[in-house]
mmCIF file of C-alpha atoms in Angstrom:
data_model
loop_
_atom_site.group_PDB
_atom_site.id
_atom_site.type_symbol
_atom_site.label_atom_id
_atom_site.label_comp_id
_atom_site.label_asym_id
_atom_site.label_seq_id
_atom_site.Cartn_x
_atom_site.Cartn_y
_atom_site.Cartn_z
ATOM 1 C CA ASP A 378 13.005 0.346 13.071
ATOM 2 C CA THR A 379 10.044 -1.390 14.193
ATOM 3 C CA GLU A 380 6.976 -1.009 15.494
ATOM 4 C CA ASP A 381 3.530 -1.932 16.777
ATOM 5 C CA VAL A 382 0.848 -0.438 16.006
ATOM 6 C CA SER A 383 -16.013 2.987 -6.857
ATOM 7 C CA GLY A 384 -17.044 0.405 -9.454
ATOM 8 C CA ASP A 385 -19.157 -1.861 -8.678
ATOM 9 C CA ALA A 386 -22.116 -1.034 -6.372
ATOM 10 C CA THR A 387 -22.310 -2.830 -2.994
ATOM 11 C CA THR A 388 -25.394 -3.988 -1.339
ATOM 12 C CA ASP A 389 -26.072 -2.933 2.263
ATOM 13 C CA ALA A 390 -25.189 -6.597 3.617
ATOM 14 C CA GLU A 391 -21.518 -6.519 1.747
ATOM 15 C CA THR A 392 -20.228 -3.185 2.888
ATOM 16 C CA ASP A 393 -21.438 -4.741 6.358
ATOM 17 C CA GLU A 394 -19.449 -7.586 5.810
ATOM 18 C CA MET A 395 -16.297 -5.721 4.249
ATOM 19 C CA THR A 396 -16.382 -3.321 7.914
ATOM 20 C CA ALA A 397 -17.200 -6.022 10.435
ATOM 21 C CA GLY A 398 -14.504 -5.780 12.822
ATOM 22 C CA VAL A 399 -12.773 -2.155 11.611
ATOM 23 C CA GLY A 400 -14.319 -0.191 14.483
ATOM 24 C CA GLU A 401 -12.273 2.604 15.429
ATOM 25 C CA GLY A 402 -9.413 1.684 14.528
ATOM 26 C CA THR A 403 -5.586 2.327 15.189
ATOM 27 C CA THR A 404 -3.854 5.225 12.877
ATOM 28 C CA TYR A 405 -0.116 5.319 11.992
ATOM 29 C CA THR A 406 1.723 8.356 10.973
ATOM 30 C CA PHE A 407 4.830 8.360 8.665
ATOM 31 C CA GLU A 408 6.023 11.724 7.643
ATOM 32 C CA GLU A 409 2.636 12.773 5.248
ATOM 33 C CA ILE A 410 1.275 9.668 5.182
ATOM 34 C CA THR A 411 -1.482 9.076 7.717
ATOM 35 C CA ILE A 412 -2.920 4.928 7.851
ATOM 36 C CA THR A 413 -6.037 4.034 9.657
ATOM 37 C CA PHE A 414 -5.770 0.055 10.762
ATOM 38 C CA PRO A 415 -8.876 -1.916 11.611
ATOM 39 C CA GLU A 416 -9.537 -2.627 15.137
ATOM 40 C CA ALA A 417 -9.608 -6.652 13.822
ATOM 41 C CA TRP A 418 -5.902 -6.400 13.419
ATOM 42 C CA GLU A 419 -5.065 -4.975 17.333
ATOM 43 C CA ASP A 420 -1.565 -6.946 18.320
ATOM 44 C CA ARG A 421 -1.914 -8.877 15.045
ATOM 45 C CA TYR A 422 0.906 -6.689 12.803
ATOM 46 C CA VAL A 423 3.885 -5.028 12.241
ATOM 47 C CA ILE A 424 5.254 -1.893 11.035
ATOM 48 C CA VAL A 425 8.747 -1.682 9.679
ATOM 49 C CA GLU A 426 9.876 1.587 9.073
ATOM 50 C CA TYR A 427 12.742 1.429 5.510
ATOM 51 C CA GLU A 428 16.008 2.411 6.234
ATOM 52 C CA ASP A 429 15.989 5.301 3.723
ATOM 53 C CA GLY A 430 13.021 6.880 4.987
ATOM 54 C CA SER A 431 11.094 6.262 2.117
ATOM 55 C CA GLY A 432 8.273 4.340 3.292
ATOM 56 C CA ILE A 433 6.863 1.530 5.744
ATOM 57 C CA SER A 434 6.432 -2.176 5.263
ATOM 58 C CA VAL A 435 3.159 -4.004 7.425
ATOM 59 C CA HIS A 436 3.916 -7.561 8.244
ATOM 60 C CA GLN A 437 1.951 -10.218 9.821
ATOM 61 C CA LYS A 438 3.049 -10.056 13.688
ATOM 62 C CA LEU A 439 3.142 -14.195 14.058
ATOM 63 C CA SER A 440 5.152 -14.917 11.077
ATOM 64 C CA TYR A 441 6.993 -11.263 11.584
ATOM 65 C CA ASP A 442 8.347 -12.326 14.552
ATOM 66 C CA VAL A 443 9.438 -15.666 13.691
ATOM 67 C CA ASP A 444 11.561 -14.810 10.793
ATOM 68 C CA GLY A 445 11.097 -11.355 9.744
ATOM 69 C CA SER A 446 8.263 -12.559 6.751
ATOM 70 C CA GLY A 447 4.313 -11.695 6.523
ATOM 71 C CA VAL A 448 4.586 -8.509 4.149
ATOM 72 C CA LEU A 449 1.089 -7.542 3.861
ATOM 73 C CA PHE A 450 1.921 -4.803 2.043
ATOM 74 C CA GLY A 451 4.073 -1.526 1.762
ATOM 75 C CA VAL A 452 3.173 2.389 1.304
ATOM 76 C CA TRP A 453 5.965 4.446 0.130
ATOM 77 C CA LYS A 454 6.597 7.458 -1.791
ATOM 78 C CA ASN A 455 9.861 8.634 -4.201
ATOM 79 C CA ASN A 456 10.491 11.651 -6.226
ATOM 80 C CA GLU A 457 10.213 9.828 -9.648
ATOM 81 C CA PRO A 458 7.582 8.056 -11.320
ATOM 82 C CA ALA A 459 7.659 4.249 -10.918
ATOM 83 C CA TYR A 460 4.724 3.072 -13.348
ATOM 84 C CA ASP A 461 6.319 -0.756 -13.702
ATOM 85 C CA HIS A 462 6.778 -1.445 -10.372
ATOM 86 C CA ALA A 463 5.265 -5.422 -9.331
ATOM 87 C CA GLY A 464 2.908 -4.961 -7.484
ATOM 88 C CA ALA A 465 2.406 -2.079 -6.796
ATOM 89 C CA SER A 466 -0.066 1.135 -7.514
ATOM 90 C CA PRO A 467 -0.070 4.256 -6.940
ATOM 91 C CA LEU A 468 -1.745 6.300 -4.067
ATOM 92 C CA ALA A 469 -0.801 10.128 -4.956
ATOM 93 C CA TYR A 470 1.425 12.062 -5.698
ATOM 94 C CA THR A 471 2.352 16.261 -6.229
ATOM 95 C CA GLU A 472 4.491 17.778 -8.595
ATOM 96 C CA ASP A 473 7.721 16.547 -6.891
ATOM 97 C CA MET A 474 6.519 13.266 -5.274
ATOM 98 C CA MET A 475 4.421 9.784 -5.922
ATOM 99 C CA TYR A 476 3.365 7.863 -3.148
ATOM 100 C CA PHE A 477 2.505 3.696 -3.684
ATOM 101 C CA MET A 478 1.070 0.915 -2.329
ATOM 102 C CA SER A 479 2.196 -2.024 -3.039
ATOM 103 C CA TYR A 480 1.483 -6.027 -2.435
ATOM 104 C CA PRO A 481 3.506 -8.904 -2.143
ATOM 105 C CA THR A 482 3.555 -10.927 -5.374
ATOM 106 C CA ASP A 483 4.570 -14.029 -3.704
ATOM 107 C CA VAL A 484 4.261 -16.003 -0.429
ATOM 108 C CA GLN A 485 4.650 -14.364 2.531
ATOM 109 C CA PHE A 486 3.784 -15.946 5.471
ATOM 110 C CA ASN A 487 5.235 -18.743 7.314
ATOM 111 C CA PRO A 488 3.838 -21.720 6.720
ATOM 112 C CA GLU A 489 5.795 -23.516 9.317
ATOM 113 C CA VAL A 490 4.000 -21.017 12.368
ATOM 114 C CA GLU A 491 0.077 -22.583 12.971
ATOM 115 C CA GLY A 492 -2.326 -20.423 12.181
ATOM 116 C CA ALA A 493 -0.346 -18.257 9.761
ATOM 117 C CA PHE A 494 -2.030 -18.981 7.115
ATOM 118 C CA GLU A 495 -5.967 -17.790 7.913
ATOM 119 C CA ASP A 496 -3.919 -15.147 10.008
ATOM 120 C CA TYR A 497 -2.374 -14.027 7.422
ATOM 121 C CA GLU A 498 -5.971 -14.312 4.383
ATOM 122 C CA GLU A 499 -8.400 -12.590 7.592
ATOM 123 C CA LEU A 500 -5.990 -9.647 7.499
ATOM 124 C CA CYS A 501 -5.380 -9.521 3.735
ATOM 125 C CA THR A 502 -9.776 -9.488 3.448
ATOM 126 C CA TYR A 503 -8.883 -5.511 4.756
ATOM 127 C CA CYS A 504 -5.848 -3.866 3.054
ATOM 128 C CA ASP A 505 -8.400 -2.651 0.120
ATOM 129 C CA TRP A 506 -10.561 -1.134 3.121
ATOM 130 C CA ILE A 507 -6.955 -0.052 4.669
ATOM 131 C CA ARG A 508 -6.115 1.617 1.161
ATOM 132 C CA GLU A 509 -9.114 3.804 0.837
ATOM 133 C CA ASN A 510 -8.023 5.104 3.789
ATOM 134 C CA ILE A 511 -5.260 5.874 3.538
ATOM 135 C CA VAL A 512 -4.911 9.695 3.803
ATOM 136 C CA ILE A 513 -2.063 11.761 2.661
ATOM 137 C CA THR A 514 -1.401 15.257 3.943
ATOM 138 C CA GLY A 515 0.232 18.138 1.880
ATOM 139 C CA GLU A 516 0.311 21.083 -0.361
ATOM 140 C CA GLY A 517 -0.705 20.083 -4.168
ATOM 141 C CA VAL A 518 -1.335 16.396 -3.570
ATOM 142 C CA HIS A 519 -3.239 14.704 -6.576
ATOM 143 C CA THR A 520 -5.284 11.800 -4.397
ATOM 144 C CA ASN A 521 -7.160 10.455 -7.614
ATOM 145 C CA ALA A 522 -3.476 9.027 -9.186
ATOM 146 C CA ASP A 523 -4.874 5.935 -10.106
ATOM 147 C CA GLU A 524 -7.081 7.161 -13.124
ATOM 148 C CA TYR A 525 -4.393 7.640 -15.121
ATOM 149 C CA ILE A 526 -1.940 5.383 -16.604
ATOM 150 C CA MET A 527 1.058 7.651 -15.929
ATOM 151 C CA PRO A 528 0.332 10.334 -13.149
ATOM 152 C CA MET A 529 2.827 12.956 -11.908
ATOM 153 C CA SER A 530 3.753 12.747 -16.438
ATOM 154 C CA GLU A 531 2.141 16.253 -16.437
ATOM 155 C CA TYR A 532 5.622 17.391 -14.091
ATOM 156 C CA TYR A 533 7.982 14.973 -15.030
ATOM 157 C CA PRO A 534 9.353 14.350 -18.140
ATOM 158 C CA LEU A 535 9.258 10.712 -19.223
ATOM 159 C CA GLU A 536 11.923 8.524 -20.530
ATOM 160 C CA GLU A 537 12.438 5.002 -21.814
ATOM 161 C CA TYR A 538 12.643 3.870 -18.978
ATOM 162 C CA HIS A 539 9.608 4.452 -17.580
ATOM 163 C CA VAL A 540 7.872 2.876 -20.117
ATOM 164 C CA ILE A 541 9.896 -0.176 -21.577
ATOM 165 C CA ASN A 542 7.899 -2.526 -20.297
ATOM 166 C CA PHE A 543 4.631 -1.228 -21.200
ATOM 167 C CA ASP A 544 2.882 -3.150 -24.156
ATOM 168 C CA ALA A 545 1.780 -1.352 -27.478
ATOM 169 C CA ASN A 546 -2.248 -1.307 -25.680
ATOM 170 C CA GLN A 547 -0.738 0.925 -22.610
ATOM 171 C CA LEU A 548 1.336 3.047 -24.979
ATOM 172 C CA MET A 549 -1.468 4.277 -26.384
ATOM 173 C CA LEU A 550 -2.896 7.537 -25.034
#
């Protein structure tokens, strides 16, 4: 199914630049995950729900309409930790579920579509804002997952395959 649908301090000018084009936006809810898309994205993206029901991917419409490419990001959930998934970072977790946002690890727009590069590049400038404004509802949701190396480990016993790709510095607790 397809549907269109804190670190460094920032100055006021930087904040205005980051939120320009955000406006009221449009919200999309997939189960307990609500994503707000900036007003500037209107008619420029496509949402694809994963067939297994584990999440969604968000695509640039220009590329997606031609060949199904244009992945901007994905938001998905898993009932066990996925600590070393390429391009993924945790959003939140509960006792029995972990939520992630993942970004492509290679070029995703269709270079043969006129204007696709510029459009994709502009859409990407909003992805951090989108991430910061994702809301995951439910009982026992911890939204500070990015503060931990291994969120959910308090509920889920770690196995060797969870940490096989970690280096000595990542494993030192």
